[in-house]
PDB file of C-alpha atoms in Angstrom:
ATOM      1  CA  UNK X   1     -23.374 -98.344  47.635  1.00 41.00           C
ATOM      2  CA  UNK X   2     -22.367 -98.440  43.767  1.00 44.00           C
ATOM      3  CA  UNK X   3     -20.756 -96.059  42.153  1.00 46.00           C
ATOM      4  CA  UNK X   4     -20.959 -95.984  38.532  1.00 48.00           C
ATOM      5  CA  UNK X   5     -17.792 -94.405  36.967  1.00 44.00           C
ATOM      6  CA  UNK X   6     -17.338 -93.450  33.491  1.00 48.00           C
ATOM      7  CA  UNK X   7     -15.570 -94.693  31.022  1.00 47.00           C
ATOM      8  CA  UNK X   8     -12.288 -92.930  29.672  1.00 47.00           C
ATOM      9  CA  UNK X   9     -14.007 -93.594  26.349  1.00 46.00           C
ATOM     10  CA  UNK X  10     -17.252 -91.719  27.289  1.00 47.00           C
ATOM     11  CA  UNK X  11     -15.535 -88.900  28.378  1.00 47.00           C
ATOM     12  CA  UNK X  12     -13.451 -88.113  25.203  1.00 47.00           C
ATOM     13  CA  UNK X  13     -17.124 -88.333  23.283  1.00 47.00           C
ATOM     14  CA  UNK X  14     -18.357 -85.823  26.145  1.00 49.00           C
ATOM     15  CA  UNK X  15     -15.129 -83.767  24.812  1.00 52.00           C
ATOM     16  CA  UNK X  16     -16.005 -83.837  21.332  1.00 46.00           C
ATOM     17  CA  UNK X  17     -19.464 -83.297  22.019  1.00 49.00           C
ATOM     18  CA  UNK X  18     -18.597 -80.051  23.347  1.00 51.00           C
ATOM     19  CA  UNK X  19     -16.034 -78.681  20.938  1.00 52.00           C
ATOM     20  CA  UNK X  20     -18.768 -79.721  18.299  1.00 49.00           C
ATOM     21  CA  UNK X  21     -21.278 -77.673  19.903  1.00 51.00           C
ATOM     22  CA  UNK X  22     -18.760 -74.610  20.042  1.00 48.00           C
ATOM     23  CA  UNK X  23     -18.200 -75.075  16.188  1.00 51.00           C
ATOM     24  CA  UNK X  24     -21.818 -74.702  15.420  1.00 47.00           C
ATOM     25  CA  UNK X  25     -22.035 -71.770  17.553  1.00 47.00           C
ATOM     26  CA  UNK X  26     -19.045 -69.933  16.136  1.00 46.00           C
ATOM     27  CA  UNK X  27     -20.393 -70.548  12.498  1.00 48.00           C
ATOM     28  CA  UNK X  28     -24.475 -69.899  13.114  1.00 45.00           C
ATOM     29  CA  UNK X  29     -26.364 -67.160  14.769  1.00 46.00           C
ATOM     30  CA  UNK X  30     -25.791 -67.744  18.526  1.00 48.00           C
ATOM     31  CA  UNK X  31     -22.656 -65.875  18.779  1.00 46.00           C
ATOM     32  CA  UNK X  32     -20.672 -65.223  22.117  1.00 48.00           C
ATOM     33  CA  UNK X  33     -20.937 -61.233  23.104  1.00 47.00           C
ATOM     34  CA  UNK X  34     -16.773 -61.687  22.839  1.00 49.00           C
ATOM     35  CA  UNK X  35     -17.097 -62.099  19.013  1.00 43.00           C
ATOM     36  CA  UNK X  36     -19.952 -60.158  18.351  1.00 48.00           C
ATOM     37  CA  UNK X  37     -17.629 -57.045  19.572  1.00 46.00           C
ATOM     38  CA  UNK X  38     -15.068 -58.079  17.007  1.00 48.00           C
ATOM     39  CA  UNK X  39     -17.602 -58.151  14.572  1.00 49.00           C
ATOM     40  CA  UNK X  40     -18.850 -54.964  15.121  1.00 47.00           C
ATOM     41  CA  UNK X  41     -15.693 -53.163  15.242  1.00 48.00           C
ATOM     42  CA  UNK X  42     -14.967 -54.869  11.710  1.00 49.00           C
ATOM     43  CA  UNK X  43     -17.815 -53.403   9.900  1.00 49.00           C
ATOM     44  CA  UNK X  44     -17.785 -50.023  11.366  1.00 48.00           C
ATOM     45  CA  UNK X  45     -16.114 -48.584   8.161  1.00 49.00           C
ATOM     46  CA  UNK X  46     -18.940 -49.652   6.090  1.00 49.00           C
ATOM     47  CA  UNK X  47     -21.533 -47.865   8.253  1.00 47.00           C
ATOM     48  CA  UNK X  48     -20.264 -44.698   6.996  1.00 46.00           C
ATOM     49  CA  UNK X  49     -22.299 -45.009   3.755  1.00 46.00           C
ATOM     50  CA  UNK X  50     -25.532 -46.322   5.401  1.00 45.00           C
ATOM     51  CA  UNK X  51     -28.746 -44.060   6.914  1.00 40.00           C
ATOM     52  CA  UNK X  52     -31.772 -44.783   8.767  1.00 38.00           C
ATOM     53  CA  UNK X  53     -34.457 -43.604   6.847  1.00 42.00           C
ATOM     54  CA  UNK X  54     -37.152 -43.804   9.206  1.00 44.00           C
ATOM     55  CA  UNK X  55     -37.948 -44.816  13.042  1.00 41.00           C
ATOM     56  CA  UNK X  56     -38.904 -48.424  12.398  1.00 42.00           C
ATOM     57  CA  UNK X  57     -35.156 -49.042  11.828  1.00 43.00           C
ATOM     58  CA  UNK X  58     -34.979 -49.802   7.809  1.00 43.00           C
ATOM     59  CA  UNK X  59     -31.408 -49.439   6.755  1.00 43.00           C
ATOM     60  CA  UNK X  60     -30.759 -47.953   3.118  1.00 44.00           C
ATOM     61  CA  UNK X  61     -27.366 -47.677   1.824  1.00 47.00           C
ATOM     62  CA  UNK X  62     -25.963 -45.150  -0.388  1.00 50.00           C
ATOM     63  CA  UNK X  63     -23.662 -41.922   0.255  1.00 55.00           C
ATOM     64  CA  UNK X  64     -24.710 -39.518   2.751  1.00 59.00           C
ATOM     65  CA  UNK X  65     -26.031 -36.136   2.311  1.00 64.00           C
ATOM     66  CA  UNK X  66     -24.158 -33.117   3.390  1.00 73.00           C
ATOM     67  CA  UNK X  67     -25.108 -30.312   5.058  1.00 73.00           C
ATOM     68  CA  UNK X  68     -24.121 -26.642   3.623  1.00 73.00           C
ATOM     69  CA  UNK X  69     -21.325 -24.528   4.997  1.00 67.00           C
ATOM     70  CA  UNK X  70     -22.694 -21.841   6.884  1.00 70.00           C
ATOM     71  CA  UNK X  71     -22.193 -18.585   5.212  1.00 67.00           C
ATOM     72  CA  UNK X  72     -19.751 -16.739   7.395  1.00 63.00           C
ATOM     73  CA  UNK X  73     -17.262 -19.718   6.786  1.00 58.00           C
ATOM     74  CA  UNK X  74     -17.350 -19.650   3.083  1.00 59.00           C
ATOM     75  CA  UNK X  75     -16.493 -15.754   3.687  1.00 59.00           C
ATOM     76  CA  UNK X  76     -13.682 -16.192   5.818  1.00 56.00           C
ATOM     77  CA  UNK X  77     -11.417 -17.428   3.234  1.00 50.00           C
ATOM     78  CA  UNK X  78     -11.960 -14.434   0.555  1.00 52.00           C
ATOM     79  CA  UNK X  79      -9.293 -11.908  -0.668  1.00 47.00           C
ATOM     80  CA  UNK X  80     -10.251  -8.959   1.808  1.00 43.00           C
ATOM     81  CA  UNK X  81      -7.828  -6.415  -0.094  1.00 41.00           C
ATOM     82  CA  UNK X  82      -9.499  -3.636  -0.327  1.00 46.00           C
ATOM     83  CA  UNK X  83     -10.146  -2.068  -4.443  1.00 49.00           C
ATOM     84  CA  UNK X  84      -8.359   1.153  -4.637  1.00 47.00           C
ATOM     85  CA  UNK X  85     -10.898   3.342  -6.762  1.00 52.00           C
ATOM     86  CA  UNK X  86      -9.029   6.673  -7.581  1.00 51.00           C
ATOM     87  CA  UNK X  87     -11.729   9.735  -7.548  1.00 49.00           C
ATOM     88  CA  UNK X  88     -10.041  12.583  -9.008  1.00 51.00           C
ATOM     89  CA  UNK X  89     -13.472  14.552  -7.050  1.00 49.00           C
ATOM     90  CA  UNK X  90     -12.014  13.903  -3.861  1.00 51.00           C
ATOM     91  CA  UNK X  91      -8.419  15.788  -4.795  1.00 45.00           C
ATOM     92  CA  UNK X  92     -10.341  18.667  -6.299  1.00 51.00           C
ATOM     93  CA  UNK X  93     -10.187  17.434 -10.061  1.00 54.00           C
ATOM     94  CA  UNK X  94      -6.312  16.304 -10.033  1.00 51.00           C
ATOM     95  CA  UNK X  95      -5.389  13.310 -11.538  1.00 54.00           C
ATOM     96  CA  UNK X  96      -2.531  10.875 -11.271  1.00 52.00           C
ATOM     97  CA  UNK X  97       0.606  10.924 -13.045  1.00 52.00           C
ATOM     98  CA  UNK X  98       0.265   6.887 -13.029  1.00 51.00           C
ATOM     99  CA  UNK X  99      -1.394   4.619 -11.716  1.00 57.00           C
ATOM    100  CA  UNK X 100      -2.446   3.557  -8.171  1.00 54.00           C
ATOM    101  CA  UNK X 101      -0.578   0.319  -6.917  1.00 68.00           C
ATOM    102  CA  UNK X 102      -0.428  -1.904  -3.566  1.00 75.00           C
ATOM    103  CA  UNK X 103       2.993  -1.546  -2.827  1.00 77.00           C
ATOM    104  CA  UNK X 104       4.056   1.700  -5.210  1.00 91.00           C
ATOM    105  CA  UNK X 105       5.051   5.102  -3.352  1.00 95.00           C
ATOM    106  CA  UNK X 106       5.138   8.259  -4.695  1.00 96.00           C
ATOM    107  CA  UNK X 107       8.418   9.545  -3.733  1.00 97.00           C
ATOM    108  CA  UNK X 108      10.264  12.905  -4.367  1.00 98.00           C
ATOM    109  CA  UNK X 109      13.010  15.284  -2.865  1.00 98.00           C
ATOM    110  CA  UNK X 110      12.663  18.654  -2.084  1.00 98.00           C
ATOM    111  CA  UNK X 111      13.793  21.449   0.019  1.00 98.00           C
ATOM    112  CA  UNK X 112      10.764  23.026   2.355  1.00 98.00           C
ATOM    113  CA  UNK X 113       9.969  26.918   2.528  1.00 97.00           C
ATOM    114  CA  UNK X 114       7.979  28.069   5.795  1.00 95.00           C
ATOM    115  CA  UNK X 115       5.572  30.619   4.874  1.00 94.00           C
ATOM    116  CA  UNK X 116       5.571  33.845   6.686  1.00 92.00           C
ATOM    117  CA  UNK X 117       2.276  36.065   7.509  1.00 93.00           C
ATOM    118  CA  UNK X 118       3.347  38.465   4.453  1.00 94.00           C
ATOM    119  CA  UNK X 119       3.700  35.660   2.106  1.00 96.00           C
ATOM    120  CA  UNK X 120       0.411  34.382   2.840  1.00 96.00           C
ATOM    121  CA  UNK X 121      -1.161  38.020   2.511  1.00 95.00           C
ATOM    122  CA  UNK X 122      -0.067  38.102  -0.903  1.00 96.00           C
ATOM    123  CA  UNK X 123      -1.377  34.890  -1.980  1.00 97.00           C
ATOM    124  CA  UNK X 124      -4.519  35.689  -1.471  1.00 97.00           C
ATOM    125  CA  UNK X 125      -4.240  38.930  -3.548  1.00 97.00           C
ATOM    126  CA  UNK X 126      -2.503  36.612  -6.377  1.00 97.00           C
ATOM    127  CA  UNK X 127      -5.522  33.934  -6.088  1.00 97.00           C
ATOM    128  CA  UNK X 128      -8.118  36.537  -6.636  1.00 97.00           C
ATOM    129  CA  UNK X 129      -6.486  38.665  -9.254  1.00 97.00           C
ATOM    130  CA  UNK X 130      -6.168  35.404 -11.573  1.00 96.00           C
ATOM    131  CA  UNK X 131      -9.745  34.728 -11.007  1.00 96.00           C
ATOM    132  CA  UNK X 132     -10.800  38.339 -12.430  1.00 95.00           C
ATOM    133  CA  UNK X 133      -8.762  36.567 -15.608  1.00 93.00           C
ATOM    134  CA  UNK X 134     -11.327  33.336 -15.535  1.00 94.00           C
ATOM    135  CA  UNK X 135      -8.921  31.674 -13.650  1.00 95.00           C
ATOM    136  CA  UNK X 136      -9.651  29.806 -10.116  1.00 96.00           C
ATOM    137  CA  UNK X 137      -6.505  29.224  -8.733  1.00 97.00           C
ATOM    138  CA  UNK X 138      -6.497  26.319  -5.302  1.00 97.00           C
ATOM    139  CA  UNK X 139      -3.186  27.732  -3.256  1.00 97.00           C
ATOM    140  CA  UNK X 140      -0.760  25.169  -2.237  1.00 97.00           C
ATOM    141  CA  UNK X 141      -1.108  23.626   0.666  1.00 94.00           C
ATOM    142  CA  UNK X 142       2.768  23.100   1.058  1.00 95.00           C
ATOM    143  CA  UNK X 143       5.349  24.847  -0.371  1.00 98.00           C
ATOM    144  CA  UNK X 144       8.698  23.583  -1.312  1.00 98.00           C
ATOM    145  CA  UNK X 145      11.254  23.451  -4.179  1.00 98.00           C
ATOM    146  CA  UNK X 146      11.911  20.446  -6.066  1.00 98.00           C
ATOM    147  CA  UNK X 147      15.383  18.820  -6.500  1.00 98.00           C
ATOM    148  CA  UNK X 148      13.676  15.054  -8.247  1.00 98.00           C
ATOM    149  CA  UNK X 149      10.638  14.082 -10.265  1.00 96.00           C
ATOM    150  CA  UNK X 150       7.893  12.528  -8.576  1.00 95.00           C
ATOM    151  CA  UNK X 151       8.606   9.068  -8.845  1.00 96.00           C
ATOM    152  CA  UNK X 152       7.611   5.521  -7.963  1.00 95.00           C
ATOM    153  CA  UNK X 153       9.301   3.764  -5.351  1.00 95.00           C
ATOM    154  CA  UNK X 154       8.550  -0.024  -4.116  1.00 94.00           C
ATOM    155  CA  UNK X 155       8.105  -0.160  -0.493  1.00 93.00           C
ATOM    156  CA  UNK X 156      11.344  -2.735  -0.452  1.00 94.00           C
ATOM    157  CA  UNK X 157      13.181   0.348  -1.692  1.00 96.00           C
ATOM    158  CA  UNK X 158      12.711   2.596   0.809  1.00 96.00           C
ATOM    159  CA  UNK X 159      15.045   2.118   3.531  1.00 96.00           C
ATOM    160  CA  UNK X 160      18.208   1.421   0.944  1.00 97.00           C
ATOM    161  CA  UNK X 161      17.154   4.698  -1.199  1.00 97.00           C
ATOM    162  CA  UNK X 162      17.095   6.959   1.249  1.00 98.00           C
ATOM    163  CA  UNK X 163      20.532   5.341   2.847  1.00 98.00           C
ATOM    164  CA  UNK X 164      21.705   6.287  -0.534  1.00 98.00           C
ATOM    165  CA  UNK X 165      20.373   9.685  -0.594  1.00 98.00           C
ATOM    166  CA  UNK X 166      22.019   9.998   2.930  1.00 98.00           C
ATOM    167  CA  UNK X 167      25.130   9.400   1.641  1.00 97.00           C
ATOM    168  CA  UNK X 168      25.147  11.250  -0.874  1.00 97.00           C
ATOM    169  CA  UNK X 169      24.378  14.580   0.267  1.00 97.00           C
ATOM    170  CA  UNK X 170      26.203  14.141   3.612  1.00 96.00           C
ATOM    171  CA  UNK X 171      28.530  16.771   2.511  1.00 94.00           C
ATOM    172  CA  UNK X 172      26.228  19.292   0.872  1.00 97.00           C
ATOM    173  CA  UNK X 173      26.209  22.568   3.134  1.00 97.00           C
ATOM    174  CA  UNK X 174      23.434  24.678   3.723  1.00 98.00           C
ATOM    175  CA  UNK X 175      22.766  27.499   1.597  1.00 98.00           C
ATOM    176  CA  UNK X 176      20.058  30.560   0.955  1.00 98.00           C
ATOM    177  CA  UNK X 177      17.801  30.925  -2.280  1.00 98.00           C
ATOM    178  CA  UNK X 178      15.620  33.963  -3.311  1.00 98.00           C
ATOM    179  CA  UNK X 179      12.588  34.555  -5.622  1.00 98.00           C
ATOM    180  CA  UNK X 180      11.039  37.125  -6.602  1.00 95.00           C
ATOM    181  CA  UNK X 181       9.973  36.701 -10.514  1.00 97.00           C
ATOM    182  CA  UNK X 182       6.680  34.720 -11.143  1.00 98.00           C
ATOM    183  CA  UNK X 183       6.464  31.899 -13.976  1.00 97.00           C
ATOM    184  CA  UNK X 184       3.671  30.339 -15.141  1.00 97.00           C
ATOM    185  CA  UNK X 185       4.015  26.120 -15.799  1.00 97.00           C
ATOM    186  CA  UNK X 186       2.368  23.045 -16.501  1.00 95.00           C
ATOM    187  CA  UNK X 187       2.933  19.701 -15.767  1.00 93.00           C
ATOM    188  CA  UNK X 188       3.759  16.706 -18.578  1.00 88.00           C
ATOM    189  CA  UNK X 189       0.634  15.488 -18.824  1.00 91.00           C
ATOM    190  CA  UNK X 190      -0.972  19.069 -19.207  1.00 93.00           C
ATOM    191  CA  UNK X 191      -3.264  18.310 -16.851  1.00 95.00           C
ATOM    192  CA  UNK X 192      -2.912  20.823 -13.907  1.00 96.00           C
ATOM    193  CA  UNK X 193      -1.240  24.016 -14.678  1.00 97.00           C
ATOM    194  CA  UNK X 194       0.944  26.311 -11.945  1.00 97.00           C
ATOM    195  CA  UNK X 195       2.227  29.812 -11.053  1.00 98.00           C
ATOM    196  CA  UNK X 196       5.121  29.554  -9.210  1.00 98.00           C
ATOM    197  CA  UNK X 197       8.146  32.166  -7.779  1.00 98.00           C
ATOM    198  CA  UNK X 198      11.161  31.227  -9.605  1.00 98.00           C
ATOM    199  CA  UNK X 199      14.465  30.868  -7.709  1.00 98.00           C
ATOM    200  CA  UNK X 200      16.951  33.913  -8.982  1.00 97.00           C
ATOM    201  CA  UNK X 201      19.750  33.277  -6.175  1.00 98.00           C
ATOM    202  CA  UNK X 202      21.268  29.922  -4.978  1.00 98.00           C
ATOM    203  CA  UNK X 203      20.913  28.045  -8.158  1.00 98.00           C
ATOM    204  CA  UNK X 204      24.309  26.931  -8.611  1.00 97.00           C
ATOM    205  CA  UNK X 205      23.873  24.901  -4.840  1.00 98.00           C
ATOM    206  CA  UNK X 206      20.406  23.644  -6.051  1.00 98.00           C
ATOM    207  CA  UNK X 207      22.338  21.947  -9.265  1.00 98.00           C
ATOM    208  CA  UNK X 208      25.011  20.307  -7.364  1.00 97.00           C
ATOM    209  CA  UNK X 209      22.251  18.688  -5.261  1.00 98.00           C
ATOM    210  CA  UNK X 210      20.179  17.777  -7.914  1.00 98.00           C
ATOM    211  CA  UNK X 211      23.593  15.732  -9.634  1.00 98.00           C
ATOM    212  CA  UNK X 212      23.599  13.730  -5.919  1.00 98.00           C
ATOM    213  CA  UNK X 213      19.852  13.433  -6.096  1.00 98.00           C
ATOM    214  CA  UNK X 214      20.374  12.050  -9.749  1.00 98.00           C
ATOM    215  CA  UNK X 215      22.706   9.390  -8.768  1.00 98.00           C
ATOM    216  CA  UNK X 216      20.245   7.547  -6.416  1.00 98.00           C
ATOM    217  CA  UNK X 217      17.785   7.738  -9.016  1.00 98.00           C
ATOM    218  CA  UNK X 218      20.069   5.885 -11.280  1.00 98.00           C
ATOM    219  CA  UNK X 219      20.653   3.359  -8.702  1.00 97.00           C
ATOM    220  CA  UNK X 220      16.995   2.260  -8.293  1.00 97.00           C
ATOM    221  CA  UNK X 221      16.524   2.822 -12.344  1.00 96.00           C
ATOM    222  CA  UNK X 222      14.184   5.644 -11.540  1.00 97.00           C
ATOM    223  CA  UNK X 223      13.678   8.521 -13.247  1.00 97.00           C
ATOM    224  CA  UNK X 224      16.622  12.177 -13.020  1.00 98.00           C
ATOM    225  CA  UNK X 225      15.762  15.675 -12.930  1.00 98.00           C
ATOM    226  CA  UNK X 226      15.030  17.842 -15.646  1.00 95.00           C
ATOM    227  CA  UNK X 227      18.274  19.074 -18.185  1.00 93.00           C
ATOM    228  CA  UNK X 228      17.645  22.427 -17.631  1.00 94.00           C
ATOM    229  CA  UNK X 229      15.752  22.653 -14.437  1.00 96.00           C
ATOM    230  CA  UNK X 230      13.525  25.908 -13.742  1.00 97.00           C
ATOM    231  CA  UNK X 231      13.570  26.070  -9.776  1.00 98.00           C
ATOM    232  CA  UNK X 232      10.613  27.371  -8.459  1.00 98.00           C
ATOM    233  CA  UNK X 233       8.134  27.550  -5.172  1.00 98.00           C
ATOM    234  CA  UNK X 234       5.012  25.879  -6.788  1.00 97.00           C
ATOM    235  CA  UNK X 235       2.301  28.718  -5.194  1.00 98.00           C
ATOM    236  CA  UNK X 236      -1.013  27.556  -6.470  1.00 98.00           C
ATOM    237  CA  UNK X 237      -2.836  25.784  -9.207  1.00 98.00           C
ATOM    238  CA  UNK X 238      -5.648  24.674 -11.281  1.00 97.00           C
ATOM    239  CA  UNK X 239      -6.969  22.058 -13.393  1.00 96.00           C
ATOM    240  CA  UNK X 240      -6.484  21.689 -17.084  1.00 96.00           C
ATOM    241  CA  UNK X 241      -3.576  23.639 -19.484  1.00 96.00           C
ATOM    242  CA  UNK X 242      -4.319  27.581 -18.713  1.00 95.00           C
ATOM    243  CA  UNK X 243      -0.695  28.257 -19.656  1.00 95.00           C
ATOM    244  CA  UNK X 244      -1.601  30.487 -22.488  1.00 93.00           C
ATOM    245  CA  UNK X 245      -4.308  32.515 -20.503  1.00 93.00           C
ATOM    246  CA  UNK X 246      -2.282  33.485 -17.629  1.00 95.00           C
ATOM    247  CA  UNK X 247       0.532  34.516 -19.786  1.00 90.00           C
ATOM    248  CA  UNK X 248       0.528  37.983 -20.744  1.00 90.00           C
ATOM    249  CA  UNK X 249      -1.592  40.813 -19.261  1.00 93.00           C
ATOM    250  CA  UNK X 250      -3.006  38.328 -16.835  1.00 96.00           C
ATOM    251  CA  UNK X 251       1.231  37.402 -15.713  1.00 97.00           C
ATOM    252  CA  UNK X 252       2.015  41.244 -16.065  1.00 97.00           C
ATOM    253  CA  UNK X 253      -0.452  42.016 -13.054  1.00 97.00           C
ATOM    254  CA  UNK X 254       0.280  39.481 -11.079  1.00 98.00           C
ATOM    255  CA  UNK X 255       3.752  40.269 -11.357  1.00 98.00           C
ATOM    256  CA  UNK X 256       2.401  43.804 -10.251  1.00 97.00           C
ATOM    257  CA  UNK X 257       1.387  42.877  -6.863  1.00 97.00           C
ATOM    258  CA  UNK X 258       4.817  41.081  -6.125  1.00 97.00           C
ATOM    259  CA  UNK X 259       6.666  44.476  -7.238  1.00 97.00           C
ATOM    260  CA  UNK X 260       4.033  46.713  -5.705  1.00 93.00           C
ATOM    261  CA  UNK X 261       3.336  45.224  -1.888  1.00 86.00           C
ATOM    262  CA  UNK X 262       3.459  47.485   0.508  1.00 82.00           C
ATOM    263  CA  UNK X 263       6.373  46.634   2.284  1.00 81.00           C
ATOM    264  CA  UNK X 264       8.278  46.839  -0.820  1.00 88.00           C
ATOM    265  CA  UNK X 265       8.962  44.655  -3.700  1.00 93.00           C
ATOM    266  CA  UNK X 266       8.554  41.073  -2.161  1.00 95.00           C
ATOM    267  CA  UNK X 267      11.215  38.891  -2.258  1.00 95.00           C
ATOM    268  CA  UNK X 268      11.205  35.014  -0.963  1.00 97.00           C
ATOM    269  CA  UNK X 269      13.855  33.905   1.439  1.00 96.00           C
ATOM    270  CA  UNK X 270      14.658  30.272   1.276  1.00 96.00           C
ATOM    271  CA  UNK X 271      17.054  28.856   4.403  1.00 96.00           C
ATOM    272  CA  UNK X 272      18.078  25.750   2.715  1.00 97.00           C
ATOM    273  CA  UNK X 273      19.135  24.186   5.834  1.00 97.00           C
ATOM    274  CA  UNK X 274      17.566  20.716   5.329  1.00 97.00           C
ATOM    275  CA  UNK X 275      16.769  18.411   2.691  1.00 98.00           C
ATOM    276  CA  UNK X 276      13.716  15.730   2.702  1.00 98.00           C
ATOM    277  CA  UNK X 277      12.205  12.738   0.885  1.00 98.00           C
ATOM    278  CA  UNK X 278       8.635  12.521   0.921  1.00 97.00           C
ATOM    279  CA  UNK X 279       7.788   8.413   0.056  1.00 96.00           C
ATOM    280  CA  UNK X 280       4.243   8.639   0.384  1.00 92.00           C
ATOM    281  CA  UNK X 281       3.432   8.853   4.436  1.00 92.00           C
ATOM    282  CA  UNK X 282       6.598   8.721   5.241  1.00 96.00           C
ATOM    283  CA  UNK X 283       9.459  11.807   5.492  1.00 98.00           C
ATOM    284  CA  UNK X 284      12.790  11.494   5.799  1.00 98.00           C
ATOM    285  CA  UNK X 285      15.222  14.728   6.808  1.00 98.00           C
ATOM    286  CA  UNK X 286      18.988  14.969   5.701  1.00 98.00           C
ATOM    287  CA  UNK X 287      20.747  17.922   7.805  1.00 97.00           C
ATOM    288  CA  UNK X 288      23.116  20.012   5.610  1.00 97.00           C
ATOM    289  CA  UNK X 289      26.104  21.299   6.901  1.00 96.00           C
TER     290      UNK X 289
END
């Protein structure tokens, strides 16, 4: 039997055959799955800007649409502070001494009074005495005498003001004040008008507080206490200047009832006993001695 055996020649041309054939390949259509992966992986970046239009697979390119945000998304990200709106209806016609702020609080110092039955019994007769004068009088719903101005306080300030005010009237000891003469007054802007029981007894105490009060205020640049201070239990009041129509016969019998009650003239006790800072929810107490 023959064998025929090939050439060493023939089978480098076989060998070059083949690596010719795998050119072609690599540079024409019939490309190995292999490449075709690399390929595709390649171009994916550029499919980002291309859509199928329709079924039958026609490929436009351009930039694609976008859909809309839903609507409770583009809320989410909107200033949710609240507007405050003051309504001077709501607080029975008052109005503020300035103006509403995020982060402002009213603050002032005073010492408290805790009304007794009697007290309360004569209010009533003051509140609708003035009215027979054309004047409706709203009684207070506190009462208290003032040793500061109503003043504004950042919130930051709080906790270092009243450490202050701590300190300062740690050695103040308690004392008693008495009323018994009403006063008519009105406040700066002459928009709300009082009658109020002026203090007769325990002044000089009052003063010496009001000079430690003072030097807080100074501290936080706020504002002192009146010169010549008139201390007084605010009792009721009313909106607008009526100073000059409860003065006179309408102060002389108001002044009556206070002299005439029927336990005697009427005379307010005041156990000064503790002092406190109202910042606007917040009260602080200072013990005297």
């Amino acid at each position: 039997m023959l064998v025929n055996y090939s050439s060493s020649s023939e089978e480098e041309s076989e060998d070059v055959a083949g690596r010719s054939r795998k050119r072609q390949k690599t540079n024409g259509s019939d490309i190995s799955p292999h490449y075709k992966k690399r390929e595709c992986s390649r171009g994916k970046d550029n499919m980002e800007n291309r859509v199928i239009s329709d079924c039958a697979g026609e490929i436009v390119t351009g930039q694609a649409s976008r859909l809309p945000l839903p609507s409770t998304l583009l809320d989410m990200f909107q200033d949710t502070e609240e507007q405050h709106v003051d309504d001077c209806v709501q607080h029975g016609g008052r109005q503020r001494s300035f103006q509403h702020e995020r982060g402002n609080w009213a603050t002032y110092v005073y010492l408290p009074y805790e009304p007794e039955d009697v007290f309360l019994e004569l209010l009533e007769e003051l509140r609708v005495c003035a009215e027979a004068h054309g004047v409706s009088f709203t009684l207070a719903e506190e009462f208290h005498v003032s040793v500061s101005k109503t003043v504004v306080l950042r919130h930051h300030w709080i906790q270092p003001a009243v450490q202050s005010l701590r300190s300062g009237l740690a050695q103040c000891r308690s004392f008693v004040c008495l009323a018994d003469k009403l006063k008519v007054y009105c406040n700066d802007e002459k928009t709300r008008t009082f009658l109020g029981m002026e203090i007769s007894t325990g002044c000089t105490q009052l003063l010496e507080i009001v000079k430690r009060v003072d030097q807080t205020m100074q501290e936080f640049n706020l504002s002192t206490f009146y010169k010549d201070p008139s201390f007084h239990v605010s009792l009721a009041w009313c909106v607008g200047d009526f100073t000059e129509k409860l003065q006179g016969a309408c102060l002389s019998k108001l002044q009556n009832l206070v002299d005439g009650h029927e336990d005697g003239p009427f005379q307010l006790r005041l156990n000064c006993k503790e002092l406190r800072c109202k910042t606007g929810n917040k009260v602080f107490l200072f013990p005297l001695l």
